[in-house]
mmCIF file of C-alpha atoms and ligand atoms in Angstrom:
data_model
loop_
_atom_site.group_PDB
_atom_site.id
_atom_site.type_symbol
_atom_site.label_atom_id
_atom_site.label_comp_id
_atom_site.label_asym_id
_atom_site.label_seq_id
_atom_site.Cartn_x
_atom_site.Cartn_y
_atom_site.Cartn_z
ATOM 1 C CA UNK A 1 155.189 203.143 152.717
ATOM 2 C CA UNK A 2 156.845 201.656 149.259
ATOM 3 C CA UNK A 3 156.864 197.935 149.139
ATOM 4 C CA UNK A 4 159.528 195.776 149.249
ATOM 5 C CA UNK A 5 161.761 194.307 146.474
ATOM 6 C CA UNK A 6 162.417 190.592 145.827
ATOM 7 C CA UNK A 7 165.808 189.413 144.370
ATOM 8 C CA UNK A 8 166.256 185.988 143.864
ATOM 9 C CA UNK A 9 169.436 184.119 142.749
ATOM 10 C CA UNK A 10 169.323 180.764 141.046
ATOM 11 C CA UNK A 11 172.145 178.247 139.887
ATOM 12 C CA UNK A 12 172.924 174.742 139.488
ATOM 13 C CA UNK A 13 174.551 173.493 142.938
ATOM 14 C CA UNK A 14 178.143 174.029 142.855
ATOM 15 C CA UNK A 15 178.257 176.947 140.747
ATOM 16 C CA UNK A 16 179.360 179.089 143.560
ATOM 17 C CA UNK A 17 176.103 181.198 144.225
ATOM 18 C CA UNK A 18 176.392 180.562 148.375
ATOM 19 C CA UNK A 19 179.945 182.178 148.083
ATOM 20 C CA UNK A 20 178.895 185.054 145.663
ATOM 21 C CA UNK A 21 176.130 185.753 148.349
ATOM 22 C CA UNK A 22 178.330 185.576 151.389
ATOM 23 C CA UNK A 23 179.854 188.531 149.819
ATOM 24 C CA UNK A 24 176.964 190.239 148.641
ATOM 25 C CA UNK A 25 175.490 190.689 151.808
ATOM 26 C CA UNK A 26 178.581 192.235 153.330
ATOM 27 C CA UNK A 27 178.517 195.080 150.391
ATOM 28 C CA UNK A 28 174.882 195.249 150.995
ATOM 29 C CA UNK A 29 173.979 194.771 154.552
ATOM 30 C CA UNK A 30 170.608 196.511 154.292
ATOM 31 C CA UNK A 31 169.355 193.517 152.289
ATOM 32 C CA UNK A 32 167.752 190.626 154.000
ATOM 33 C CA UNK A 33 168.561 187.100 153.458
ATOM 34 C CA UNK A 34 165.887 184.584 153.515
ATOM 35 C CA UNK A 35 166.630 181.780 155.658
ATOM 36 C CA UNK A 36 164.450 178.714 154.203
ATOM 37 C CA UNK A 37 163.318 175.351 155.595
ATOM 38 C CA UNK A 38 164.886 172.128 154.811
ATOM 39 C CA UNK A 39 165.060 168.465 155.081
ATOM 40 C CA UNK A 40 168.497 168.168 153.925
ATOM 41 C CA UNK A 41 171.229 166.956 156.628
ATOM 42 C CA UNK A 42 173.321 169.722 157.778
ATOM 43 C CA UNK A 43 176.633 170.131 156.436
ATOM 44 C CA UNK A 44 179.833 170.430 158.360
ATOM 45 C CA UNK A 45 180.208 174.164 159.215
ATOM 46 C CA UNK A 46 176.495 175.567 158.550
ATOM 47 C CA UNK A 47 174.235 176.706 161.309
ATOM 48 C CA UNK A 48 170.703 176.271 161.847
ATOM 49 C CA UNK A 49 168.696 179.231 161.137
ATOM 50 C CA UNK A 50 171.525 181.063 159.422
ATOM 51 C CA UNK A 51 172.126 178.722 156.500
ATOM 52 C CA UNK A 52 168.700 177.007 156.607
ATOM 53 C CA UNK A 53 166.226 176.129 159.083
ATOM 54 C CA UNK A 54 166.675 172.245 159.273
ATOM 55 C CA UNK A 55 163.623 170.334 160.361
ATOM 56 C CA UNK A 56 162.881 166.568 159.846
ATOM 57 C CA UNK A 57 160.326 165.566 157.081
ATOM 58 C CA UNK A 58 157.313 165.217 159.549
ATOM 59 C CA UNK A 59 158.011 168.791 160.598
ATOM 60 C CA UNK A 60 158.382 169.946 157.020
ATOM 61 C CA UNK A 61 155.005 168.081 155.855
ATOM 62 C CA UNK A 62 153.211 169.430 159.004
ATOM 63 C CA UNK A 63 154.274 173.199 157.958
ATOM 64 C CA UNK A 64 153.384 172.448 154.424
ATOM 65 C CA UNK A 65 149.729 171.327 155.568
ATOM 66 C CA UNK A 66 149.303 174.400 157.165
ATOM 67 C CA UNK A 67 150.021 176.504 154.481
ATOM 68 C CA UNK A 68 153.209 177.996 156.004
ATOM 69 C CA UNK A 69 155.051 178.155 152.942
ATOM 70 C CA UNK A 70 154.670 180.765 150.006
ATOM 71 C CA UNK A 71 156.800 178.170 147.825
ATOM 72 C CA UNK A 72 158.079 174.641 148.589
ATOM 73 C CA UNK A 73 159.958 172.117 146.231
ATOM 74 C CA UNK A 74 161.887 168.846 146.243
ATOM 75 C CA UNK A 75 165.203 169.473 145.152
ATOM 76 C CA UNK A 76 167.878 166.547 145.067
ATOM 77 C CA UNK A 77 165.380 164.224 146.936
ATOM 78 C CA UNK A 78 165.114 166.472 149.869
ATOM 79 C CA UNK A 79 162.285 169.176 150.618
ATOM 80 C CA UNK A 80 163.194 173.070 150.696
ATOM 81 C CA UNK A 81 160.499 175.852 151.407
ATOM 82 C CA UNK A 82 160.312 179.450 151.880
ATOM 83 C CA UNK A 83 158.501 181.108 154.766
ATOM 84 C CA UNK A 84 155.248 183.290 154.233
ATOM 85 C CA UNK A 85 155.876 185.580 157.186
ATOM 86 C CA UNK A 86 159.195 186.682 156.291
ATOM 87 C CA UNK A 87 158.384 187.789 152.797
ATOM 88 C CA UNK A 88 154.919 189.075 153.524
ATOM 89 C CA UNK A 89 156.347 191.125 156.629
ATOM 90 C CA UNK A 90 159.119 192.096 154.440
ATOM 91 C CA UNK A 91 157.526 193.505 151.520
ATOM 92 C CA UNK A 92 155.102 195.340 153.843
ATOM 93 C CA UNK A 93 158.048 196.803 155.564
ATOM 94 C CA UNK A 94 159.636 197.912 152.299
ATOM 95 C CA UNK A 95 162.552 195.830 152.654
ATOM 96 C CA UNK A 96 164.979 194.210 150.341
ATOM 97 C CA UNK A 97 164.468 190.266 150.643
ATOM 98 C CA UNK A 98 167.206 188.326 149.018
ATOM 99 C CA UNK A 99 166.360 184.481 148.076
ATOM 100 C CA UNK A 100 167.982 181.543 146.947
ATOM 101 C CA UNK A 101 165.903 178.840 145.539
ATOM 102 C CA UNK A 102 166.038 176.188 142.503
ATOM 103 C CA UNK A 103 164.312 176.636 139.268
ATOM 104 C CA UNK A 104 160.924 175.166 140.495
ATOM 105 C CA UNK A 105 160.832 177.994 143.369
ATOM 106 C CA UNK A 106 161.995 180.985 140.753
ATOM 107 C CA UNK A 107 158.894 180.016 138.506
ATOM 108 C CA UNK A 108 156.661 180.094 141.630
ATOM 109 C CA UNK A 109 157.860 183.472 142.514
ATOM 110 C CA UNK A 110 157.091 184.870 139.055
ATOM 111 C CA UNK A 111 153.377 183.595 139.074
ATOM 112 C CA UNK A 112 153.131 184.876 142.594
ATOM 113 C CA UNK A 113 154.855 188.123 142.379
ATOM 114 C CA UNK A 114 155.405 189.153 138.587
ATOM 115 C CA UNK A 115 157.886 191.784 137.933
ATOM 116 C CA UNK A 116 158.396 192.403 141.677
ATOM 117 C CA UNK A 117 160.630 189.423 141.914
ATOM 118 C CA UNK A 118 163.791 189.957 139.893
ATOM 119 C CA UNK A 119 165.291 186.608 138.895
ATOM 120 C CA UNK A 120 169.181 186.503 138.524
ATOM 121 C CA UNK A 121 170.505 183.128 136.884
ATOM 122 C CA UNK A 122 174.089 182.439 137.696
ATOM 123 C CA UNK A 123 175.705 179.867 135.170
ATOM 124 C CA UNK A 124 178.956 177.904 135.696
ATOM 125 C CA UNK A 125 181.533 178.134 132.953
ATOM 126 C CA UNK A 126 180.671 174.176 132.216
ATOM 127 C CA UNK A 127 179.712 171.099 133.278
ATOM 128 C CA UNK A 128 183.225 170.017 134.304
ATOM 129 C CA UNK A 129 184.059 173.411 136.218
ATOM 130 C CA UNK A 130 180.915 172.712 138.181
ATOM 131 C CA UNK A 131 181.862 168.877 139.064
ATOM 132 C CA UNK A 132 185.313 170.053 140.073
ATOM 133 C CA UNK A 133 183.777 172.783 142.259
ATOM 134 C CA UNK A 134 181.425 170.189 143.803
ATOM 135 C CA UNK A 135 184.041 167.501 144.659
ATOM 136 C CA UNK A 136 186.522 170.157 145.686
ATOM 137 C CA UNK A 137 183.853 171.538 148.121
ATOM 138 C CA UNK A 138 183.509 168.108 149.370
ATOM 139 C CA UNK A 139 180.383 168.221 151.285
ATOM 140 C CA UNK A 140 178.418 165.589 149.609
ATOM 141 C CA UNK A 141 178.976 161.742 148.681
ATOM 142 C CA UNK A 142 179.602 160.316 144.802
ATOM 143 C CA UNK A 143 175.855 159.685 144.614
ATOM 144 C CA UNK A 144 174.703 162.942 145.675
ATOM 145 C CA UNK A 145 177.386 164.842 143.402
ATOM 146 C CA UNK A 146 175.982 162.621 140.399
ATOM 147 C CA UNK A 147 172.578 163.759 141.087
ATOM 148 C CA UNK A 148 173.326 167.325 141.523
ATOM 149 C CA UNK A 149 174.967 166.973 138.212
ATOM 150 C CA UNK A 150 172.378 165.403 136.475
ATOM 151 C CA UNK A 151 170.016 167.895 137.645
ATOM 152 C CA UNK A 152 172.459 170.777 136.677
ATOM 153 C CA UNK A 153 171.980 169.669 132.933
ATOM 154 C CA UNK A 154 168.021 170.485 133.114
ATOM 155 C CA UNK A 155 168.605 173.547 135.111
ATOM 156 C CA UNK A 156 171.324 175.019 132.600
ATOM 157 C CA UNK A 157 168.713 174.680 129.795
ATOM 158 C CA UNK A 158 166.522 177.251 131.704
ATOM 159 C CA UNK A 159 169.521 179.913 131.754
ATOM 160 C CA UNK A 160 167.746 182.565 129.438
ATOM 161 C CA UNK A 161 164.282 182.420 131.217
ATOM 162 C CA UNK A 162 165.458 184.578 133.948
ATOM 163 C CA UNK A 163 165.612 188.317 134.003
ATOM 164 C CA UNK A 164 169.538 188.573 134.173
ATOM 165 C CA UNK A 165 172.665 186.022 133.740
ATOM 166 C CA UNK A 166 175.830 186.202 135.249
ATOM 167 C CA UNK A 167 178.794 183.713 134.645
ATOM 168 C CA UNK A 168 180.914 182.421 137.513
ATOM 169 C CA UNK A 169 184.037 182.025 135.803
ATOM 170 C CA UNK A 170 186.767 184.262 137.489
ATOM 171 C CA UNK A 171 185.102 184.788 140.707
ATOM 172 C CA UNK A 172 186.194 188.283 141.034
ATOM 173 C CA UNK A 173 185.023 189.524 137.771
ATOM 174 C CA UNK A 174 181.942 187.137 138.123
ATOM 175 C CA UNK A 175 180.994 188.985 141.458
ATOM 176 C CA UNK A 176 181.608 192.654 139.911
ATOM 177 C CA UNK A 177 179.024 191.828 137.204
ATOM 178 C CA UNK A 178 176.537 190.339 139.858
ATOM 179 C CA UNK A 179 176.662 193.854 141.830
ATOM 180 C CA UNK A 180 176.016 195.849 138.885
ATOM 181 C CA UNK A 181 172.980 193.790 138.194
ATOM 182 C CA UNK A 182 171.946 194.185 142.071
ATOM 183 C CA UNK A 183 172.612 197.956 141.827
ATOM 184 C CA UNK A 184 170.481 198.106 138.715
ATOM 185 C CA UNK A 185 167.623 196.388 140.441
ATOM 186 C CA UNK A 186 167.923 198.338 143.524
ATOM 187 C CA UNK A 187 168.016 201.663 141.364
ATOM 188 C CA UNK A 188 164.882 200.687 139.147
HETATM 189 P P1 ADP B 201 176.624 176.746 145.723
HETATM 190 O O1 ADP B 201 176.298 177.535 146.704
HETATM 191 O O2 ADP B 201 176.067 177.370 144.164
HETATM 192 O O3 ADP B 201 176.436 175.324 145.657
HETATM 193 P P2 ADP B 201 179.307 177.251 146.450
HETATM 194 O O4 ADP B 201 179.136 178.715 146.739
HETATM 195 O O5 ADP B 201 179.040 176.188 147.608
HETATM 196 O O6 ADP B 201 178.469 176.910 145.219
HETATM 197 O O7 ADP B 201 180.659 176.945 145.536
HETATM 198 C C1 ADP B 201 180.920 175.578 145.449
HETATM 199 C C2 ADP B 201 182.233 175.404 145.407
HETATM 200 O O8 ADP B 201 183.196 176.221 144.445
HETATM 201 C C3 ADP B 201 183.184 176.169 146.459
HETATM 202 O O9 ADP B 201 184.412 175.451 147.162
HETATM 203 C C4 ADP B 201 183.782 177.491 146.361
HETATM 204 O O10 ADP B 201 184.720 178.231 147.134
HETATM 205 C C5 ADP B 201 184.113 177.264 144.655
HETATM 206 N N1 ADP B 201 184.071 178.438 144.040
HETATM 207 C C6 ADP B 201 183.111 179.475 143.920
HETATM 208 N N2 ADP B 201 183.032 180.191 143.118
HETATM 209 C C7 ADP B 201 184.072 179.971 142.330
HETATM 210 C C8 ADP B 201 184.846 180.236 141.102
HETATM 211 N N3 ADP B 201 184.506 181.195 140.472
HETATM 212 N N4 ADP B 201 186.033 179.723 140.632
HETATM 213 C C9 ADP B 201 186.377 178.501 141.265
HETATM 214 N N5 ADP B 201 185.731 178.150 142.295
HETATM 215 C C10 ADP B 201 184.623 178.823 142.658
HETATM 216 P P1 5GP B 202 171.763 173.281 149.263
HETATM 217 O O1 5GP B 202 171.265 171.539 149.509
HETATM 218 O O2 5GP B 202 173.099 172.904 147.965
HETATM 219 O O3 5GP B 202 171.647 174.332 150.030
HETATM 220 O O4 5GP B 202 170.392 173.908 147.923
HETATM 221 C C1 5GP B 202 169.936 172.794 146.740
HETATM 222 C C2 5GP B 202 169.184 173.543 145.950
HETATM 223 O O5 5GP B 202 167.915 173.800 146.910
HETATM 224 C C3 5GP B 202 169.565 174.782 145.162
HETATM 225 O O6 5GP B 202 169.242 175.066 144.097
HETATM 226 C C4 5GP B 202 168.808 175.774 146.078
HETATM 227 O O7 5GP B 202 168.715 177.130 145.419
HETATM 228 C C5 5GP B 202 167.282 175.214 146.555
HETATM 229 N N1 5GP B 202 166.688 175.944 147.540
HETATM 230 C C6 5GP B 202 167.433 176.225 148.813
HETATM 231 N N2 5GP B 202 166.046 176.749 149.524
HETATM 232 C C7 5GP B 202 165.125 176.716 148.679
HETATM 233 C C8 5GP B 202 163.786 177.009 148.914
HETATM 234 O O8 5GP B 202 163.086 177.397 150.061
HETATM 235 N N3 5GP B 202 162.518 177.060 147.998
HETATM 236 C C9 5GP B 202 163.229 176.215 146.994
HETATM 237 N N4 5GP B 202 162.388 176.165 145.605
HETATM 238 N N5 5GP B 202 164.479 175.913 146.435
HETATM 239 C C10 5GP B 202 165.587 176.376 147.598
#
């Protein structure tokens, strides 16, 4: 059987990647979404097992010691990790797998999977837009928003290091560009 494919989406927090991914999963129902593990507190409206597997730090560190993660990182003062079982089984089954990880996670994916992992960077139109979107979403405190904006500056410096880049200015236009990139990767 042909091996599966790895699609990775990366963007500074607040860019709109979750909104874009939700739409993508409706249009490409055969794509399998990887549910990461995190120690971040659950936001209102999030569902355990759908958005993330929410675990406490002790449980996360136990899983890490057990070598259960293909990659993990500390992002905005919380831990996040991708489970090995999901990715190994998916690749063997020939599945198309979709991941949402930070820039450290992208570097790990490239180190492990090389060209098998295709990475799409979603860029916000500006830091001002990013701040407005984070505030509008209203899920984080001022302190956390500030931390995410500080990290965004470093992440945006990496925007040309990946396989594809899409700017999320006008949502519908950005979505069409993202869809075209995904089609190109699936057909390659
Ligand atoms: P991320 O997953 O990248 O952290 P979200 O998908 O949660 O970001 O989007 C952050 C906020 O910005 C949400 O309130 C979302 O509705 C809004 N948003 C997403 N894309 C756009 C866009 N193109 N223009 C304006 N607002 C957007
Ligand atoms: P959020 O808390 O906004 O859901 O996510 C914060 C950041 O963590 C985002 O950049 C997201 O891509 C990243 N992230 C989510 N899951 C993982 C993961 O499993 N591994 C890594 N390295 N980053 C992740």
